[in-house]
Short mmCIF file of C-alpha atoms in Angstrom, two decimals:
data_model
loop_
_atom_site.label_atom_id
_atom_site.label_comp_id
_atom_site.label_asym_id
_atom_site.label_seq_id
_atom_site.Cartn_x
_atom_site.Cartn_y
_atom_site.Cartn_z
CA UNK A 114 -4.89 -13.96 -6.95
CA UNK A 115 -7.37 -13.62 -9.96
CA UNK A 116 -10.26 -13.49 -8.52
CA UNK A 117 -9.17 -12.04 -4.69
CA UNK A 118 -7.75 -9.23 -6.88
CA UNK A 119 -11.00 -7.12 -7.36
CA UNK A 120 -11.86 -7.08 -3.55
CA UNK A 121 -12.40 -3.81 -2.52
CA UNK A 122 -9.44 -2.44 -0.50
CA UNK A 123 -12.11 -1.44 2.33
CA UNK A 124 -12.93 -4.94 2.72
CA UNK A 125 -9.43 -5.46 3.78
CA UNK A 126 -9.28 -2.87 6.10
CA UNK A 127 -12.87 -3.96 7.28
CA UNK A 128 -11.51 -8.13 8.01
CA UNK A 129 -8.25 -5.96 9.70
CA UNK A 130 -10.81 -4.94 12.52
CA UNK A 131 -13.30 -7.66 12.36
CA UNK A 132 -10.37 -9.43 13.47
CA UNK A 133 -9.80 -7.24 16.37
CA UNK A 134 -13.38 -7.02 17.42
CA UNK A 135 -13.20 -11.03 17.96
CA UNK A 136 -9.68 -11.05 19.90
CA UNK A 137 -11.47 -8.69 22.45
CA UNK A 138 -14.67 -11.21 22.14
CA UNK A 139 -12.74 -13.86 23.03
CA UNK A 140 -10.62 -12.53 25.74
CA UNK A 141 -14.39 -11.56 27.25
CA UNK A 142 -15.03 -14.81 27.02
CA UNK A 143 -17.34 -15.17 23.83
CA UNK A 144 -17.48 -18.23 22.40
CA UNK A 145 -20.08 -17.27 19.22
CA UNK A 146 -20.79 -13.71 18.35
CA UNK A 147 -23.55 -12.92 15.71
CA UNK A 148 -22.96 -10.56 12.64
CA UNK A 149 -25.23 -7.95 14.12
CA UNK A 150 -23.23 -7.66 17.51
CA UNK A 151 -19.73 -7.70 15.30
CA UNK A 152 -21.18 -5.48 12.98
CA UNK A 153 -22.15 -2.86 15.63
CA UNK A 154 -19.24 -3.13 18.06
CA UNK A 155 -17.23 -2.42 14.35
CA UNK A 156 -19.57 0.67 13.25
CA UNK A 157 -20.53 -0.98 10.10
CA UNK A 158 -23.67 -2.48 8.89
CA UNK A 159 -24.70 -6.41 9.82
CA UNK A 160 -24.98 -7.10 5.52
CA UNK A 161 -21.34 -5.27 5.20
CA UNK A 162 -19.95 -8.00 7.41
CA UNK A 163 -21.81 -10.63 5.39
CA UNK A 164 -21.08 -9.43 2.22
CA UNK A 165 -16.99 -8.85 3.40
CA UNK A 166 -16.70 -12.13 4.77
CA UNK A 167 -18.81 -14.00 2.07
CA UNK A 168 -15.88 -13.34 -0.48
CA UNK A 169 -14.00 -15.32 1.15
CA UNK A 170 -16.16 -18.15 1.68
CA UNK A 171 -19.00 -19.19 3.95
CA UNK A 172 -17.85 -18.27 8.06
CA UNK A 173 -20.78 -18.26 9.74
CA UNK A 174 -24.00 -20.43 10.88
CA UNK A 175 -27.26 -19.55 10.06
CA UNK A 176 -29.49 -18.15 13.45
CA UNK A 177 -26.82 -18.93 15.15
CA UNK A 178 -23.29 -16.75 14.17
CA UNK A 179 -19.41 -17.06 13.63
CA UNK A 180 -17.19 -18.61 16.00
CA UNK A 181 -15.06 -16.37 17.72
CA UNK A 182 -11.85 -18.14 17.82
CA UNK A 183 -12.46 -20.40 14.35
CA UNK A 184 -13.38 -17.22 12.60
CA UNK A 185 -10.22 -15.02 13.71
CA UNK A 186 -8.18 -17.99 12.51
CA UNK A 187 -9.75 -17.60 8.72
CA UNK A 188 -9.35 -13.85 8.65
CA UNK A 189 -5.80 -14.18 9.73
CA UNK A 190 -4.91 -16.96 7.11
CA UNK A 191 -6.87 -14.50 4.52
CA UNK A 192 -4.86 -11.74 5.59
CA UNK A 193 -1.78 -13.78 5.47
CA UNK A 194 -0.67 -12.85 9.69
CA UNK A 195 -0.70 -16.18 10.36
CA UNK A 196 2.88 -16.38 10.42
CA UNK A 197 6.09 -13.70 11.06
CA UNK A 198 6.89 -10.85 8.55
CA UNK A 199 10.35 -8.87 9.31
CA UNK A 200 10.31 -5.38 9.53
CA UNK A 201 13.57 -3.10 8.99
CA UNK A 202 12.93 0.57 10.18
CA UNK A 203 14.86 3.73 8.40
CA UNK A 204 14.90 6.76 10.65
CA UNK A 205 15.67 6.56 14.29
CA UNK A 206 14.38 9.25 16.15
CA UNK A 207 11.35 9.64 17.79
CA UNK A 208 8.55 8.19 15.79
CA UNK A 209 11.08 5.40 15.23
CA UNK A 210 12.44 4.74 18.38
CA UNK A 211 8.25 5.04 19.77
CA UNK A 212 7.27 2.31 16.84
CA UNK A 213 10.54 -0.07 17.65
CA UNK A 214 8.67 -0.54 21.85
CA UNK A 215 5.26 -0.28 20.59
CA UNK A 216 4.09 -3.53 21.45
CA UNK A 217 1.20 -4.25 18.76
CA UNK A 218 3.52 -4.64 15.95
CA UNK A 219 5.50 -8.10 17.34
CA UNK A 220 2.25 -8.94 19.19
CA UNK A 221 0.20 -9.39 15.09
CA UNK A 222 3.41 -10.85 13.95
CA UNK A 223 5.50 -7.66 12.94
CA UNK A 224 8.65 -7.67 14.04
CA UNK A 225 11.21 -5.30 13.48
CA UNK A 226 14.50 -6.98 13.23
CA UNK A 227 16.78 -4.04 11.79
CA UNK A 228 17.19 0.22 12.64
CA UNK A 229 19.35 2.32 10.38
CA UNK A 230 19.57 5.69 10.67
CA UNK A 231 22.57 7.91 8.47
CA UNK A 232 23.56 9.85 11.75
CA UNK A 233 26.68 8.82 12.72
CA UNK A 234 26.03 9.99 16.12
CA UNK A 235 23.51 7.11 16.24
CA UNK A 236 24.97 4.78 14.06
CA UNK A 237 26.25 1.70 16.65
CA UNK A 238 23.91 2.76 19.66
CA UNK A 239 21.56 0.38 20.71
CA UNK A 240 17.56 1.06 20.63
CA UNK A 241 15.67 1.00 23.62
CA UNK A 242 14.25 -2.45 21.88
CA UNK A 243 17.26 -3.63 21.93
CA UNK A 244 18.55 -3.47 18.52
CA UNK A 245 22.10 -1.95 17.02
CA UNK A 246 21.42 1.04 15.05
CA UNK A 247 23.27 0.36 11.99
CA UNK A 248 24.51 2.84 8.86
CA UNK A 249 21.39 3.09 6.34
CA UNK A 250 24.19 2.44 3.91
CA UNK A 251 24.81 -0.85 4.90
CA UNK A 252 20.53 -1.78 4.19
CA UNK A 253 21.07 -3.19 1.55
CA UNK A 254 23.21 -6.35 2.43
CA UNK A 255 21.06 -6.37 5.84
CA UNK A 256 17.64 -6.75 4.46
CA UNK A 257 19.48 -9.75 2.59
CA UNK A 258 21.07 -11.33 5.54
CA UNK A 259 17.52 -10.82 8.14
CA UNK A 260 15.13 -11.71 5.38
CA UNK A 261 13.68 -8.49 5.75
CA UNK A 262 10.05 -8.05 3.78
CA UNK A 263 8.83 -4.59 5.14
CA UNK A 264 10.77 -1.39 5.40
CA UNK A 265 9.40 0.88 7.25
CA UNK A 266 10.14 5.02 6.54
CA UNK A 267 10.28 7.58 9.93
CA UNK A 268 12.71 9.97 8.72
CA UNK A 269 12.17 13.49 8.56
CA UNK A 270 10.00 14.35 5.29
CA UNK A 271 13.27 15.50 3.33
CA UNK A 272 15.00 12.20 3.62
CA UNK A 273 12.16 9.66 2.92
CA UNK A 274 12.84 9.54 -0.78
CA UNK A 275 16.42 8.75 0.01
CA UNK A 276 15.47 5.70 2.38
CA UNK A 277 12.88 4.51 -0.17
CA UNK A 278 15.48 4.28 -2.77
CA UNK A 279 17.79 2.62 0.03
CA UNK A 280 14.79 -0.32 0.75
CA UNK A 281 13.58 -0.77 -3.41
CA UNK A 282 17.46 -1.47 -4.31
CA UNK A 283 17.35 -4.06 -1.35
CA UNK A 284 14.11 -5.48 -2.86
CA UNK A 285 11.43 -5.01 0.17
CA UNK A 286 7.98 -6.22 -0.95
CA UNK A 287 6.63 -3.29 0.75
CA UNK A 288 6.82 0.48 2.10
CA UNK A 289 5.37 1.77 5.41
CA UNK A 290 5.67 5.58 5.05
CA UNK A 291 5.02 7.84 8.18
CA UNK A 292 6.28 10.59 6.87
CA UNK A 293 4.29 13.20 5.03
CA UNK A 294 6.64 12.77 1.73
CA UNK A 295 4.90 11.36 -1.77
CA UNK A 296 7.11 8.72 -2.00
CA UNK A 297 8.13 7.52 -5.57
CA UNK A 298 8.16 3.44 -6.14
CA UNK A 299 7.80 1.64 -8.98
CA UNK A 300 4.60 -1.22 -9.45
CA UNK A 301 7.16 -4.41 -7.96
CA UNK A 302 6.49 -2.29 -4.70
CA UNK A 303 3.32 -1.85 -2.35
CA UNK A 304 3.41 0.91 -0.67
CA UNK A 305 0.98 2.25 2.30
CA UNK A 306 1.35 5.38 4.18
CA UNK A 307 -0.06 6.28 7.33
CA UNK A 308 -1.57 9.65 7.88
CA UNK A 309 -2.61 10.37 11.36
CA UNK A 310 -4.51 13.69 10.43
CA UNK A 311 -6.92 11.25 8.78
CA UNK A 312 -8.39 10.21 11.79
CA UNK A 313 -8.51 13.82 13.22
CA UNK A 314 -10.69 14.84 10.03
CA UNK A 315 -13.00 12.15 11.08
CA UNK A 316 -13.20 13.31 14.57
CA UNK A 317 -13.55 16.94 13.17
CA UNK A 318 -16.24 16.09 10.85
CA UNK A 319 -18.25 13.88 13.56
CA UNK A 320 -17.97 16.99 16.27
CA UNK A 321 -19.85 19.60 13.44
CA UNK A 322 -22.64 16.82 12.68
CA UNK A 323 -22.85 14.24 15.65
CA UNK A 324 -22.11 17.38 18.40
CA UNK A 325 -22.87 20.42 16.30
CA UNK A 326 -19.72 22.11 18.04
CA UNK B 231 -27.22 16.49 11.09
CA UNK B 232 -30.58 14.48 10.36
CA UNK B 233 -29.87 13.32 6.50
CA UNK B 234 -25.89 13.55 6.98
CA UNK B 235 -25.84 11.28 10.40
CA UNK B 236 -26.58 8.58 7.74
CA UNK B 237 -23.48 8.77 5.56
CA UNK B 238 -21.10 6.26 5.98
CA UNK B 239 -17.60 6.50 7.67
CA UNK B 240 -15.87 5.15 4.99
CA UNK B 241 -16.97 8.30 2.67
CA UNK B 242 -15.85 10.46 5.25
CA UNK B 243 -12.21 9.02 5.12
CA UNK B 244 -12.05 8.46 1.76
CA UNK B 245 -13.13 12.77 1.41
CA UNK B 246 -10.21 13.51 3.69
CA UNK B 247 -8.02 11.19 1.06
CA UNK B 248 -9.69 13.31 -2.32
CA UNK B 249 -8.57 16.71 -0.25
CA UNK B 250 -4.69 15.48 -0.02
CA UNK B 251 -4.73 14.25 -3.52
CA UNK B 252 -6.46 17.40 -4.96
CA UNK B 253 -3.83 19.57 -2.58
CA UNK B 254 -1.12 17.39 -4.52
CA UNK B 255 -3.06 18.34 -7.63
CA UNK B 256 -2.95 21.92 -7.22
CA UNK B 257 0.68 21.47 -6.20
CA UNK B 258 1.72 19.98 -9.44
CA UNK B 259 -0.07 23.09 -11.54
CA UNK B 260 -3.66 20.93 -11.91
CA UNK B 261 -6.90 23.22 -12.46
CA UNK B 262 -8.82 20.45 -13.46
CA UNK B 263 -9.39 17.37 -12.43
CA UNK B 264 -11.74 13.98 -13.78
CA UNK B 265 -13.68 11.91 -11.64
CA UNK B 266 -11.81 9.46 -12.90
CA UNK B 267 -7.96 10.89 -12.01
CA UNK B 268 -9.61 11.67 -8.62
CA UNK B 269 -10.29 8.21 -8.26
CA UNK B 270 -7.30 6.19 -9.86
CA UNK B 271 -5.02 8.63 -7.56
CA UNK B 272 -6.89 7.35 -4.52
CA UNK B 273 -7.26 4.31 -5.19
CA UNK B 274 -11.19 3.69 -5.52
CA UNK B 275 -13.09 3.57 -8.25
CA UNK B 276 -14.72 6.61 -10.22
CA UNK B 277 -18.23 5.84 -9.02
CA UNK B 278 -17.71 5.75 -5.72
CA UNK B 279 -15.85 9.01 -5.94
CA UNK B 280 -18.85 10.67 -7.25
CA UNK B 281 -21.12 8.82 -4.99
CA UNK B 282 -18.88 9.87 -2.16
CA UNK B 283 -19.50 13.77 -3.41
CA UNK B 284 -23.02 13.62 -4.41
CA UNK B 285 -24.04 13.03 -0.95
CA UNK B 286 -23.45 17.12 -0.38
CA UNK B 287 -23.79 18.26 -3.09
CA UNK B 288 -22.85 18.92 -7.35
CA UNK B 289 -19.69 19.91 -7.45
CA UNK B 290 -18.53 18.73 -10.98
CA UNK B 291 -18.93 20.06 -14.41
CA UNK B 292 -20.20 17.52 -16.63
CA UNK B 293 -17.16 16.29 -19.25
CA UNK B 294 -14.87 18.92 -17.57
CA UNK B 295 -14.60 17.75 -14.18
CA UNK B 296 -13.77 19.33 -10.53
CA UNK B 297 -11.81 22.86 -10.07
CA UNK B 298 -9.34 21.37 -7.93
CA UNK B 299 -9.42 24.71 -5.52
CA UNK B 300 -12.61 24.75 -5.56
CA UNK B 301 -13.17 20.87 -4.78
CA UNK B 302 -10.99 21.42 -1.67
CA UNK B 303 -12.75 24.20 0.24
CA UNK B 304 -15.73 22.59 -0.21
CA UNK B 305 -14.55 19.21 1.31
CA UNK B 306 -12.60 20.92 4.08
CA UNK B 307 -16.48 22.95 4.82
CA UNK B 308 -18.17 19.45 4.76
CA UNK B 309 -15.44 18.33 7.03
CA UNK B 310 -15.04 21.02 9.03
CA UNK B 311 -11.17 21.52 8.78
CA UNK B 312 -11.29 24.96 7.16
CA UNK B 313 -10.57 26.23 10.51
CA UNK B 314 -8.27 25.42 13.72
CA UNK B 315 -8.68 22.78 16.31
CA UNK B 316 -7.48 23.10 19.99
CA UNK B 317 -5.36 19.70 20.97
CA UNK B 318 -4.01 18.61 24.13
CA UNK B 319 -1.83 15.31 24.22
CA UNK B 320 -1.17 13.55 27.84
CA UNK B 321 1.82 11.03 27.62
CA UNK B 322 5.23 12.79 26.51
CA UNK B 323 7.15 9.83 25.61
CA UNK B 324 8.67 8.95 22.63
CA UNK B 325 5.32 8.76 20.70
CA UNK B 326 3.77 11.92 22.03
CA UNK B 327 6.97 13.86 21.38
CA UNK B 328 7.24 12.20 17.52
CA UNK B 329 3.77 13.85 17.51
CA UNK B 330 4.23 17.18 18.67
CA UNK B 331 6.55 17.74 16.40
CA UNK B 332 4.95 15.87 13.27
CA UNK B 333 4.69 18.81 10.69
CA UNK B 334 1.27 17.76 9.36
CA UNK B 335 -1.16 18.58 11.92
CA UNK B 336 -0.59 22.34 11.78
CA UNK B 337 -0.64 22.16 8.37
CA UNK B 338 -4.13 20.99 8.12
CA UNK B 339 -5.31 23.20 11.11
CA UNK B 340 -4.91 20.63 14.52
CA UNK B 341 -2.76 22.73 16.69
CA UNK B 342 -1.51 21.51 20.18
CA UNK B 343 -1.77 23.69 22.55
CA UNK B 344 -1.54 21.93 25.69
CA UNK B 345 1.31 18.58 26.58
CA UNK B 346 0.46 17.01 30.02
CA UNK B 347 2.54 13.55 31.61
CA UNK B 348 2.27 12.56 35.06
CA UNK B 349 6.14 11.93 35.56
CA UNK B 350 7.48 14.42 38.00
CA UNK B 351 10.86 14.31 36.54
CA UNK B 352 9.15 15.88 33.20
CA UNK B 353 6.38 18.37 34.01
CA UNK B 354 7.77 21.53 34.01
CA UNK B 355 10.66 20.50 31.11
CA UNK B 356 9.79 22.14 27.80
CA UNK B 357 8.91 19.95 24.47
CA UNK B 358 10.92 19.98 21.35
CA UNK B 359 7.79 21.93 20.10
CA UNK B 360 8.10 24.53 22.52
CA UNK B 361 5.28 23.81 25.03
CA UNK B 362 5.95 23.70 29.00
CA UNK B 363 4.78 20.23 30.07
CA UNK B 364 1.99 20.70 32.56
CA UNK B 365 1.05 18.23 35.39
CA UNK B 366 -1.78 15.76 34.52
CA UNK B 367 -3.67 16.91 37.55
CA UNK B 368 -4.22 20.39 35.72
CA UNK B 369 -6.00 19.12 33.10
CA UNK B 370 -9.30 20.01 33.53
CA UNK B 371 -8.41 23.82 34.38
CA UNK B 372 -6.18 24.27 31.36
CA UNK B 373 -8.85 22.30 28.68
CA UNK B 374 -11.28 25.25 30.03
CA UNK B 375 -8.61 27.84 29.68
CA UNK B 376 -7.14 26.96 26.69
CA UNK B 377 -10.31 25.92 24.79
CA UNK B 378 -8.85 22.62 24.03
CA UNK B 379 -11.40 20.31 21.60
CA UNK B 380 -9.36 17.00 21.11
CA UNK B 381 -7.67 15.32 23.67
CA UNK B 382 -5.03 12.50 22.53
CA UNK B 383 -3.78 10.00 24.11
CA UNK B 384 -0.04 8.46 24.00
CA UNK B 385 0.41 7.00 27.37
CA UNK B 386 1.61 3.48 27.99
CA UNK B 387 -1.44 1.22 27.76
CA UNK B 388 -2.09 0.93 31.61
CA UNK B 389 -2.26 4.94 31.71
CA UNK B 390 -4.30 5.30 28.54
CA UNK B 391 -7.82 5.13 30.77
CA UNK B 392 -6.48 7.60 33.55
CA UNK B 393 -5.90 10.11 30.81
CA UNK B 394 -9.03 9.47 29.27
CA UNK B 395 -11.13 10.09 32.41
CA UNK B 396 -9.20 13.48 32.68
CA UNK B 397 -10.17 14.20 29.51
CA UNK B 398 -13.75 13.25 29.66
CA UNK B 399 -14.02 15.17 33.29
CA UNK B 400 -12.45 18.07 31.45
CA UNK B 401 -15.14 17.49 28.61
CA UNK B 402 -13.18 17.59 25.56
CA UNK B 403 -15.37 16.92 22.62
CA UNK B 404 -13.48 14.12 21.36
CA UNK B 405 -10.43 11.89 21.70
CA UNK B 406 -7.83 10.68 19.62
CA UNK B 407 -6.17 7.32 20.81
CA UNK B 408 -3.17 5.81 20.07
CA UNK B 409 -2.59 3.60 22.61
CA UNK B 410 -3.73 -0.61 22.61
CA UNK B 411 -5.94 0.03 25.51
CA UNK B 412 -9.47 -0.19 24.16
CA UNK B 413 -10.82 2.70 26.30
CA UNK B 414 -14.09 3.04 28.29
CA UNK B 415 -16.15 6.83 27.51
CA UNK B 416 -19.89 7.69 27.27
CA UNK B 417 -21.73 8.48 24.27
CA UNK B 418 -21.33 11.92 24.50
CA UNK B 419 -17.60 11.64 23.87
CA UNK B 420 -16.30 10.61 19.90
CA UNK B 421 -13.14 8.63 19.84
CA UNK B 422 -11.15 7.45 17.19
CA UNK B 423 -8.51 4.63 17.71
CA UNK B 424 -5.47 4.71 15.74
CA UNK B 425 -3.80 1.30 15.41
CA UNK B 426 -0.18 1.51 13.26
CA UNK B 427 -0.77 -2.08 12.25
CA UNK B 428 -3.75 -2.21 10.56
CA UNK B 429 -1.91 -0.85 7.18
CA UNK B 430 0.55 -3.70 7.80
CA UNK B 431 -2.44 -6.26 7.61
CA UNK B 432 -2.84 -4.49 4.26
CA UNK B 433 0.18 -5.11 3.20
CA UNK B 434 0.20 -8.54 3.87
CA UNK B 435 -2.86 -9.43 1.95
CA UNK B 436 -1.31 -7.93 -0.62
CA UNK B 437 2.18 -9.06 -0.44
CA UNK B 438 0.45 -12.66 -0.58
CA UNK B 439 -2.38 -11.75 -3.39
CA UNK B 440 -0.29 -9.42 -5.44
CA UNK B 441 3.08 -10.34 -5.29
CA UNK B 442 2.44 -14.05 -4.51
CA UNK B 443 4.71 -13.49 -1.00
#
């Protein structure tokens, strides 16, 4: 903390595909990689990678690079997925059942170990993951029991609020929101949300002034 | 192009970021708005938010701040979202589905207007969303027809290249991947990967530097 607590939240994102970049390295069979090649095969600048990494400590030799596997090991233990966090999900339909088989989440150490959903027409099937769908009103004493850390919010838009409240009374650490409601949390609770139109504005922007479409 | 092919990526998200919050603005009854607002609501810091802006133009009043109208037609020009873009989406699984459906990308002007899978047992069916699933082999004809721009991808993984070599053949402008599957396409194509678990990596930094997780 302290000091870790003014690093800019794109540096974050930045070591989140650094990270990346050197799992694909290494399953190509790099052994070193230098921060030029990194930097370019992560669309940033060589002295951005420097600069992220460097506030963390020092990675890399000089003239000669970072070591693939050593160096995903210290972003991982700086990112804190070195271990297992548990995941409960809040909204079983499609975007929910689609996130419970997607298979990056267990395979970076996410793994979703509770659905509820307040449909009782669900409520008691299984997911195609495997899990029981259980009540949303019963959240509370599960994220207790599984040691859940991260809810995660695919309702529809009008009930996101509503699950929210469910996971702060349970005490998450943390929100995922998919959907496209504000949701309202106090500070004890991080909270990210994931747009997908995002990306699309980059891809429209880049078409106009990299294509001129 | 020229000067604006230098601008960093990261101050093209972070514009498509100041749009949301000033549409939340304006939502909420806000004319006005300080650099510094702008930038506490998104998270950055109020520098970079008129660093970010200064790289197209003036488009603050000095000690009175942005018209939030104003401030968002000129972002949505510089990103080129003040109109509508064509998408098709090949994979109609849960994911795709979750997608067609997702309220926010005809709300900021990405419209599908094509669904393709290769399953027999689903081309022809209709999508919650109202579009007749077309055969993946029809691609290229209906991207010409239809005047689709974006192609995205929600395949499994072992699929994801197949539909991106439709794609390119049918020579969409750009492509919008959500699958694992790093995929293979020539310069003259823009894609965008979009990887659920990167936010998650943020929350586990700061579940372990904030909270002390």
């Amino acid at each position: 903390m302290g000091k870790q607590a003014r690093i800019p939240k794109a540096t974050i994102t930045r070591l989140s595909l650094y990270y990346r970049q050197l799992e694909l390295l290494e399953f190509d069979g790099y052994r070193m990689v230098s921060s030029e090649k990194l930097a370019w095969l992560c669309q940033v600048n060589p002295a951005q990678v420097r600069k992220d990494l460097g506030y963390f400590g020092e990675f890399g030799v000089r003239g000669v690079g970072y070591d693939v596997i050593d160096l995903q090991g210290q972003i991982k233990r700086i990112l804190a997925v070195n271990r297992t966090w548990h995941l409960g999900v809040a909204g079983i339909g499609r975007l929910g059942s689609a996130l419970l088989r997607h298979q990056n989440f267990e395979l970076r150490g996410f793994k979703f170990v509770a659905a509820f959903d307040s449909d009782p027409a669900k409520i008691g099937n299984m997911t195609p993951s495997g899990l029981r769908i259980l009540d949303i009103q019963d959240l509370e004493e599960t994220v207790g029991n599984l040691n859940i850390e991260i809810g995660v919010i695919t309702t529809s838009p009008a009930s996101a609020q509503m699950a929210a409240d469910h996971f702060l009374r349970s005490k998450v650490y943390a929100i995922l929101n998919f959907t496209p409601t504000r949701i309202r949390v106090p500070d004890c609770c991080l909270v990210e949300n994931i747009d997908f139109t995002v990306k699309l504005d980059i891809l429209s922007y880049r078409m106009q002034n990299q294509l001129g479409v």
